[in-house]
Short mmCIF file of C-alpha atoms in Angstrom, two decimals:
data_model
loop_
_atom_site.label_atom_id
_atom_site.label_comp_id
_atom_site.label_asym_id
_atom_site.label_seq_id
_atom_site.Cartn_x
_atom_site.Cartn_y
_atom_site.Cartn_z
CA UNK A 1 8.64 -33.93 -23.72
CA UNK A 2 11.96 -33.43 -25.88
CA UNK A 3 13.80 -36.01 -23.95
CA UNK A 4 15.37 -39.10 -24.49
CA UNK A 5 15.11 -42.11 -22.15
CA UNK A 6 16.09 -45.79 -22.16
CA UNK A 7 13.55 -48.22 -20.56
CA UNK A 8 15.34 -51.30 -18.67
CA UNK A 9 12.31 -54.07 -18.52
CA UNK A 10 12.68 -57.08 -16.60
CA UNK A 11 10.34 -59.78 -17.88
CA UNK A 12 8.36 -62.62 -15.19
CA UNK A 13 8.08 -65.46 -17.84
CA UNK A 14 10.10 -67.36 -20.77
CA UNK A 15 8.46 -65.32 -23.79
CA UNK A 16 8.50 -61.25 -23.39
CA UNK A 17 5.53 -59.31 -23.84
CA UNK A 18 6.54 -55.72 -23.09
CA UNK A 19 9.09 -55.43 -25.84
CA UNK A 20 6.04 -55.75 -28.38
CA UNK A 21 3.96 -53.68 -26.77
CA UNK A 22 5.97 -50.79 -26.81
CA UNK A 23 4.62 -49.81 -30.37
CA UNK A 24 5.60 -46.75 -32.38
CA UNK A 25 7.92 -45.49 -29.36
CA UNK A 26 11.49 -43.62 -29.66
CA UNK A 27 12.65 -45.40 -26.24
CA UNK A 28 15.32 -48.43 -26.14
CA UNK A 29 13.49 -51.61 -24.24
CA UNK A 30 15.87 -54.03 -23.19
CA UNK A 31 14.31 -57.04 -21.62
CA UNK A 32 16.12 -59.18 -18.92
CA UNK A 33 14.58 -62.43 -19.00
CA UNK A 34 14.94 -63.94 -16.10
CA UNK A 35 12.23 -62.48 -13.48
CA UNK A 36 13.73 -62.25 -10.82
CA UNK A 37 15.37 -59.15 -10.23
CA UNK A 38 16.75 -59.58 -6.48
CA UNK A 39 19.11 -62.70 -8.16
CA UNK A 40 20.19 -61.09 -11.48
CA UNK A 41 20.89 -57.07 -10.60
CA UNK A 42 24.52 -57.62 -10.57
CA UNK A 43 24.99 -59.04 -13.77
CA UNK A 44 22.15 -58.31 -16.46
CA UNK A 45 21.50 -55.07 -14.90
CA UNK A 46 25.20 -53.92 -14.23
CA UNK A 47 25.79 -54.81 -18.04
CA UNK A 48 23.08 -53.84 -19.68
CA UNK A 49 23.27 -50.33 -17.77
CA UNK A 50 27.09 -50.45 -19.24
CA UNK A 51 26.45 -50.19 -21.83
CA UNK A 52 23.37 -47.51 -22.47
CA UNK A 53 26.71 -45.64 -21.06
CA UNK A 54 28.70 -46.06 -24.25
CA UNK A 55 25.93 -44.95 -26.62
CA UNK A 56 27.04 -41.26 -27.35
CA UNK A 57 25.00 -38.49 -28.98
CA UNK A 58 27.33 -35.51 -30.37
CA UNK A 59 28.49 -33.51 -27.22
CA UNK A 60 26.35 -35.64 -24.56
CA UNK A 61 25.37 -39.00 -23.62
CA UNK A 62 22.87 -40.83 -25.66
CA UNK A 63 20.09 -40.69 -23.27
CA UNK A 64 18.91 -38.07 -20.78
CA UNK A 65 17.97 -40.98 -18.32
CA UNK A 66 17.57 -44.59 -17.37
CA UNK A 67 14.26 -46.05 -16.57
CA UNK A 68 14.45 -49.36 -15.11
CA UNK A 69 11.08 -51.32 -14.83
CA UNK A 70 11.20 -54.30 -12.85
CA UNK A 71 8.26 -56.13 -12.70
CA UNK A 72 5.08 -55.70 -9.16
CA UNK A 73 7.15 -59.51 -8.05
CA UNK A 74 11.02 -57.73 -7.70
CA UNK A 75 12.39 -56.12 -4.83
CA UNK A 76 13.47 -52.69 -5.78
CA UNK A 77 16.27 -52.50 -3.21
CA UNK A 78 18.70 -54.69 -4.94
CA UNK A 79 17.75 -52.58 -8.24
CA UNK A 80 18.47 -49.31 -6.63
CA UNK A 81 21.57 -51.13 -4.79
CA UNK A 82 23.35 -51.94 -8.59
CA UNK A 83 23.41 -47.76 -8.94
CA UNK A 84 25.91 -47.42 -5.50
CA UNK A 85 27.60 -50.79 -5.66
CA UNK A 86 29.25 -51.05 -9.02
CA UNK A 87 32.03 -48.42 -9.57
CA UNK A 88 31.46 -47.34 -13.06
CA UNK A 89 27.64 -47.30 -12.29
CA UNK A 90 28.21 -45.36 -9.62
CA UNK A 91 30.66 -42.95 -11.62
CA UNK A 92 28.46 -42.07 -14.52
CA UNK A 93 24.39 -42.35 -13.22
CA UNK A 94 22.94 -40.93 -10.38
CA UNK A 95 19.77 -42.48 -9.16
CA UNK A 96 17.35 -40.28 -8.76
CA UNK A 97 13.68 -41.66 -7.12
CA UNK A 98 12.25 -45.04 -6.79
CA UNK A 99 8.57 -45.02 -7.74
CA UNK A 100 5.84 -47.58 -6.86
CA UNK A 101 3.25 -47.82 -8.81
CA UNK A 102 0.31 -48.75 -6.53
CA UNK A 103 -3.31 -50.73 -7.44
CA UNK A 104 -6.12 -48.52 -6.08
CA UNK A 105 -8.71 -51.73 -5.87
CA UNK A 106 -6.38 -54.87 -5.28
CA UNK A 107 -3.18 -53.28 -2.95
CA UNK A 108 -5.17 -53.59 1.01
CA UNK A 109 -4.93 -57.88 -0.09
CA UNK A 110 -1.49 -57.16 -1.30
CA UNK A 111 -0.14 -55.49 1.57
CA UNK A 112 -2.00 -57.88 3.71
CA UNK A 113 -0.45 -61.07 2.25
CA UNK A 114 3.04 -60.29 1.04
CA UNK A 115 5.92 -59.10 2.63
CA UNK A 116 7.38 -57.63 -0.57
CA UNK A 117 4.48 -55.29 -1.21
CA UNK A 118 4.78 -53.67 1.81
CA UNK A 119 8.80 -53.03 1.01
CA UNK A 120 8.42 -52.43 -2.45
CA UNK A 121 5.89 -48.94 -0.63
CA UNK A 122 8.13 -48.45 1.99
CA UNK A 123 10.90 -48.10 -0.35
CA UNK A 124 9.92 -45.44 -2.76
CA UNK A 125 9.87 -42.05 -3.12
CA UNK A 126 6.80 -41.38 -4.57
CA UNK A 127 3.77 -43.49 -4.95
CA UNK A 128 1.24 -43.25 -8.04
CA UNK A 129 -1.82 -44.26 -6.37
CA UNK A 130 -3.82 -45.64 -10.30
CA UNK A 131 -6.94 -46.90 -10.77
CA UNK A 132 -8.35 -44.71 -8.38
CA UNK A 133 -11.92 -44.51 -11.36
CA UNK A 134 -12.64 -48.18 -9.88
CA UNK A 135 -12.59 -47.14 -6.24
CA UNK A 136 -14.59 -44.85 -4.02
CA UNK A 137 -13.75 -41.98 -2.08
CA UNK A 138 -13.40 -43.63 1.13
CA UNK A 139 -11.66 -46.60 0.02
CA UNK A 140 -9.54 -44.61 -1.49
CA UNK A 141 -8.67 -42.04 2.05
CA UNK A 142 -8.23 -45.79 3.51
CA UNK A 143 -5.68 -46.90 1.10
CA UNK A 144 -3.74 -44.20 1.50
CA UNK A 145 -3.34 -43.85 5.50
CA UNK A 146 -2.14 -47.70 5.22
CA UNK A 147 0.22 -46.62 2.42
CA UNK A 148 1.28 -43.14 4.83
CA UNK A 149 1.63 -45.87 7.66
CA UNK A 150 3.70 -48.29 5.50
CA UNK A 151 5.87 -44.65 4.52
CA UNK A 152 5.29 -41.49 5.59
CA UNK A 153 7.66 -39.54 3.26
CA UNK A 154 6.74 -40.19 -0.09
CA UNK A 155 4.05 -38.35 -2.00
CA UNK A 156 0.99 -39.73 -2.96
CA UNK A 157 -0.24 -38.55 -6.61
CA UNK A 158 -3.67 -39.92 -7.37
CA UNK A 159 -4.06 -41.29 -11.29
CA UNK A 160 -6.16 -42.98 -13.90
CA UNK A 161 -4.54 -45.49 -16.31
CA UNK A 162 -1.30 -44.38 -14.79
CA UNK A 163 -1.30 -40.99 -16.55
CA UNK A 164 0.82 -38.68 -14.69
CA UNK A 165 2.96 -35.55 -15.60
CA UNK A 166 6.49 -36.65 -15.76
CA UNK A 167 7.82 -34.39 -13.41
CA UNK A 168 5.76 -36.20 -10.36
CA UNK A 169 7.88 -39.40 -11.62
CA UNK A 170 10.88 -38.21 -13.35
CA UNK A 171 14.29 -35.79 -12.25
CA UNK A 172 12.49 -35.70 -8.20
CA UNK A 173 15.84 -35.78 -6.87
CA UNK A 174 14.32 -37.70 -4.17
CA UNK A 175 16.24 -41.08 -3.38
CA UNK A 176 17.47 -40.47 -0.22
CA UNK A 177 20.15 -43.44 1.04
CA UNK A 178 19.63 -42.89 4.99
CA UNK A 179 16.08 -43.74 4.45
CA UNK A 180 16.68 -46.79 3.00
CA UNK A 181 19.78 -47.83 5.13
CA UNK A 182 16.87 -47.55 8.03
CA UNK A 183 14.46 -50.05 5.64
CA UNK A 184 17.41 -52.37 5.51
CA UNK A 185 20.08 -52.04 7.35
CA UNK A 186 22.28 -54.22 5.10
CA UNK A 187 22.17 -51.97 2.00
CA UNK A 188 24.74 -50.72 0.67
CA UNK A 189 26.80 -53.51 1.85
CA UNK A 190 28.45 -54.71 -1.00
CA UNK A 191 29.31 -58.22 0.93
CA UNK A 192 25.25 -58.65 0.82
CA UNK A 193 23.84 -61.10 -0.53
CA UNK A 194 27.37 -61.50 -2.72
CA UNK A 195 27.43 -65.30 -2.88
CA UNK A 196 23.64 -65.28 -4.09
CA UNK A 197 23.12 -62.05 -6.45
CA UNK A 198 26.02 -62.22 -8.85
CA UNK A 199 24.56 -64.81 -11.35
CA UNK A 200 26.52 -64.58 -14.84
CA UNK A 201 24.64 -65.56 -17.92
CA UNK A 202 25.51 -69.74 -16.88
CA UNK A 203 23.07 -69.40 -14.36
CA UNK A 204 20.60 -71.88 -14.58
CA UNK A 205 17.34 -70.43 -13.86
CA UNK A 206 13.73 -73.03 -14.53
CA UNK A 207 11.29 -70.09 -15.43
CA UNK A 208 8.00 -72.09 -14.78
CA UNK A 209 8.17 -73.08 -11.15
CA UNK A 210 10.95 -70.58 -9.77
CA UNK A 211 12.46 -72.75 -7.76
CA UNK A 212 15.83 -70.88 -6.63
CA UNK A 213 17.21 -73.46 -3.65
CA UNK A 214 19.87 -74.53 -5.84
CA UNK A 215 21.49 -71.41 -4.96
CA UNK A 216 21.61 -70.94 -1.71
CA UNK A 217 20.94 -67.40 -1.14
CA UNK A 218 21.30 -65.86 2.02
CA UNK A 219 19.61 -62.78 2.06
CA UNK A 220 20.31 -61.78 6.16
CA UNK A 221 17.07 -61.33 8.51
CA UNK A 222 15.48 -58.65 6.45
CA UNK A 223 14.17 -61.09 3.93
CA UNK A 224 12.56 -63.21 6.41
CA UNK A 225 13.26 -66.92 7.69
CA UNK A 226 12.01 -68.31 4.12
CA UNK A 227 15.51 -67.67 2.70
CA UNK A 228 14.01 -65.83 -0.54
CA UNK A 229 11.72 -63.01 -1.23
CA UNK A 230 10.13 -64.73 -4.07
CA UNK A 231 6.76 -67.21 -2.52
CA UNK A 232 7.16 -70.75 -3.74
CA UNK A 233 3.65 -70.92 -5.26
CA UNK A 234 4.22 -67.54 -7.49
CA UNK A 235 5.03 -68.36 -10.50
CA UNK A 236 5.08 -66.49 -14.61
CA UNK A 237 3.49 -68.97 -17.05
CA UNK A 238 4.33 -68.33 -20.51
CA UNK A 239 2.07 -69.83 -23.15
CA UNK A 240 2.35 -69.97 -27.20
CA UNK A 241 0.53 -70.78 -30.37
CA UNK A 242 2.04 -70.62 -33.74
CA UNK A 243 -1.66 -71.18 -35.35
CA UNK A 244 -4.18 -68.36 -35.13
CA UNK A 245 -6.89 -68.04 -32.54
CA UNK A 246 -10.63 -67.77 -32.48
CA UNK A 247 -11.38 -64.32 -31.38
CA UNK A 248 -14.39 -65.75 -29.75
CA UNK A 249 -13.06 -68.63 -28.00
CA UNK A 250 -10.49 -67.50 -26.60
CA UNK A 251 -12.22 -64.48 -25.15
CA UNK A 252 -15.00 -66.98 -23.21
CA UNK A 253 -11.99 -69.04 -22.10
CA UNK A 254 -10.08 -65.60 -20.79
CA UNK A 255 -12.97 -64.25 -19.37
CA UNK A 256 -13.53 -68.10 -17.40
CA UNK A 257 -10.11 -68.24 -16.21
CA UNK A 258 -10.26 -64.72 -14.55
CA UNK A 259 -13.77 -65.37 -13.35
CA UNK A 260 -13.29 -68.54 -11.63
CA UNK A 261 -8.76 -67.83 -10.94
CA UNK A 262 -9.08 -64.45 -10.99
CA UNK A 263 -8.17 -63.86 -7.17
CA UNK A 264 -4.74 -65.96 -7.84
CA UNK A 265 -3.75 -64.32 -10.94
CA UNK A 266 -1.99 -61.30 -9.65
CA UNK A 267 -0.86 -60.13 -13.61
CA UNK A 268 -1.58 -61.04 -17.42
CA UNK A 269 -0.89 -59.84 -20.71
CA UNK A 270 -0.72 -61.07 -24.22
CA UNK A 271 -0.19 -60.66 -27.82
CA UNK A 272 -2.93 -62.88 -29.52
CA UNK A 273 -2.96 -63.74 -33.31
CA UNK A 274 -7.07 -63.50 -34.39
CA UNK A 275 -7.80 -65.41 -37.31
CA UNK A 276 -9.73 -63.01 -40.14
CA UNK A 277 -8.30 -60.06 -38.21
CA UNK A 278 -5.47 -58.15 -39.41
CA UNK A 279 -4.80 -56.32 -36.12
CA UNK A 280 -3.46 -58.20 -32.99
CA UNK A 281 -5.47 -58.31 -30.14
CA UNK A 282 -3.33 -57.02 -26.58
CA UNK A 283 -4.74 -57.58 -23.64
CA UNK A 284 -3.28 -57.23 -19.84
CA UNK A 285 -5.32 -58.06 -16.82
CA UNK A 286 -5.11 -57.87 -13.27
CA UNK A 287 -6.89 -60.41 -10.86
CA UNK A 288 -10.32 -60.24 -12.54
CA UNK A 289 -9.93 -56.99 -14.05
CA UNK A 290 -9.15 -57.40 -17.94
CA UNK A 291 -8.72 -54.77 -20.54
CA UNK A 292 -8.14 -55.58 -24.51
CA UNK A 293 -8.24 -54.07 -27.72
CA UNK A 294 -7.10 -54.64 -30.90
CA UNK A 295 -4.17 -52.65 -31.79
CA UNK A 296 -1.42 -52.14 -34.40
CA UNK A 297 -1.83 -54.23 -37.99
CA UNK A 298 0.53 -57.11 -38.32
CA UNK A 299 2.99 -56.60 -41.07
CA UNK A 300 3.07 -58.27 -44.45
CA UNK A 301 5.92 -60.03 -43.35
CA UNK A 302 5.97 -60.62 -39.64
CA UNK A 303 5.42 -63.54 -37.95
CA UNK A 304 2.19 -64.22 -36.71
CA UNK A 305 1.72 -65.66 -33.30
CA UNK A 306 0.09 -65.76 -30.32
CA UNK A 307 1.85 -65.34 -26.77
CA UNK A 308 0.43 -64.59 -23.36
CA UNK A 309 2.27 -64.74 -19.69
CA UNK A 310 0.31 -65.44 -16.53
CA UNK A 311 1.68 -64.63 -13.09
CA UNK A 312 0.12 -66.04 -10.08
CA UNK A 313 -0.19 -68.12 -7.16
CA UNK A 314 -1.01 -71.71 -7.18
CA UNK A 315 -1.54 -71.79 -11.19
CA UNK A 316 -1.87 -75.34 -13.14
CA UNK A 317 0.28 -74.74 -16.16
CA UNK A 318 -0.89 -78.02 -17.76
CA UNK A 319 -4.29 -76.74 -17.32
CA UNK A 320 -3.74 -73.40 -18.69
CA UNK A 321 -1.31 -74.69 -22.05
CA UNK A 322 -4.69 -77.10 -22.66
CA UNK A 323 -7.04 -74.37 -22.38
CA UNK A 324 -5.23 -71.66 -24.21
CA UNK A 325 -4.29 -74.29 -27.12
CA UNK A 326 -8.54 -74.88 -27.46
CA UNK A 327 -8.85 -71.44 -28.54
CA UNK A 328 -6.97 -72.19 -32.06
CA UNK A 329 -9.36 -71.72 -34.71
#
């Protein structure tokens, strides 16, 4: 496409998994680990957007545009907020769209059950309806009146494996601030959420259960009498073995775990370390879906590991460390 973008990814989980599998691209990843967007914006984001701002090719800036990625748990409107908020933010980016990214088969439960989902539609400016190969035609005219209901502005572009041209995604032009100062009405009040959302990098965040009450956030009526957007019982379980797996162990226990947790586990992905293979094996799934292959060789000198994050409701981490550490060949 001839131009050059830096990816912002914010990781749900201790150990991050996108930065490897980003293989073989030209695009800066920078991961934020602390998953939860809403709490961290200020401070990761604000510096970590800084300073893509420095980078300088001859004549122009280093990159043509910023992609930030939270993850399907954040709350894009304190993402999009950091772009207005912050002086020399606001000075040198414009933002352009918000995009959701919307699951064809699983997003009727989403919308039913969490609050967030419904924002996170009602926020964007476009919305890539994927997956739409594991739906039928009438779910699919059903999914999107509730999405048109939810927001009747932004496009809906139907897509496979999330392959879409770039121009339904990228340079729209489309964030409009009135529309979102009607979604909520505290926006681009820089007093928001102050007290809560500028975390520096002392805050003290525990990664396996979430629990935020130690900082008394206020987030205003918007978020709801709860306090935070975040549900209790989510939660990103990261998971590591520095000895190698067997292939076929691990894939009974995967496919187990989604079969019998599948409906709580709203995201997975991994990096797995086959023994007698010299290519990892990747694998993401959502709910009960799963899709892996093996992919890129490991190099002579790399270290060899396996890591996988689960995100989900109601998960037993003890149970999950046991059953993940079986698999080691």
């Amino acid at each position: 496409h001839g131009k050059r973008y830096a990816v912002i990814v914010n990781e749900f989980g201790e150990i991050g998994i996108d930065n490897d599998l980003v293989v073989g691209a030209d695009e800066d990843v920078f991961e934020m680990n602390n998953g939860c967007v809403c709490c961290t914006v200020r401070g990761d984001l604000i510096r970590v957007v800084a300073g893509l701002m420095k980078r300088q090719r001859p004549g122009k800036p280093a990159f043509d545009a910023i992609i930030v990625e939270t993850t399907g748990l954040a709350d894009p409107g304190p993402v999009a907020q950091t772009f207005f908020v912050d002086e020399d933010v606001k000075a040198k980016t414009q933002l352009d769209s918000v995009t959701a990214l919307v699951d064809a088969k699983h997003v009727m439960a989403r919308l039913d059950d969490s609050k967030e989902a419904r924002e996170q539609v009602a926020f964007a400016d476009r919305i890539i309806l994927n997956k739409t190969d594991l739906v039928t035609e009438a779910e699919l005219v059903e999914v999107e009146r509730r999405l048109r209901k939810l927001n009747p502005l932004a496009p809906i572009t139907r897509a496979e494996r999330a392959n879409v041209p770039l121009d339904q995604v990228l340079g729209l032009g489309g964030f409009d601030l009135g529309r979102i100062l009607d979604i909520n009405p505290e926006f681009a009040n820089p007093a928001h959420g102050e007290a809560g959302h500028v975390h520096d990098e002392h805050c003290d965040h525990d990664h396996h259960d979430h629990d935020h009450s130690h900082h008394d956030h206020d987030h205003g009526p918007t978020h709801g009498a709860r306090g935070h957007a975040h549900e209790d019982d989510i939660k990103g379980i990261s998971l590591s073995l520095e000895r190698p797996m067997d292939g076929t162990k691990f894939t009974a226990w995967l496919d187990r775990l989604l079969g019998e947790q599948g409906q709580n586990i709203l995201r997975a992905k991994g990096i797995i370390d086959v023994h007698g293979e010299d290519r990892r094996l990747v694998f993401q799934a959502v709910h009960m879906i799963l899709e892996g292959d093996l992919q890129k060789p490991w190099g002579a000198n790399e270290r060899r590991w396996s890591r996988a994050v689960f995100i989900g409701r109601d998960l037993d981490e003890a149970a999950l460390r046991a059953g993940f550490e079986a698999c080691a060949a």
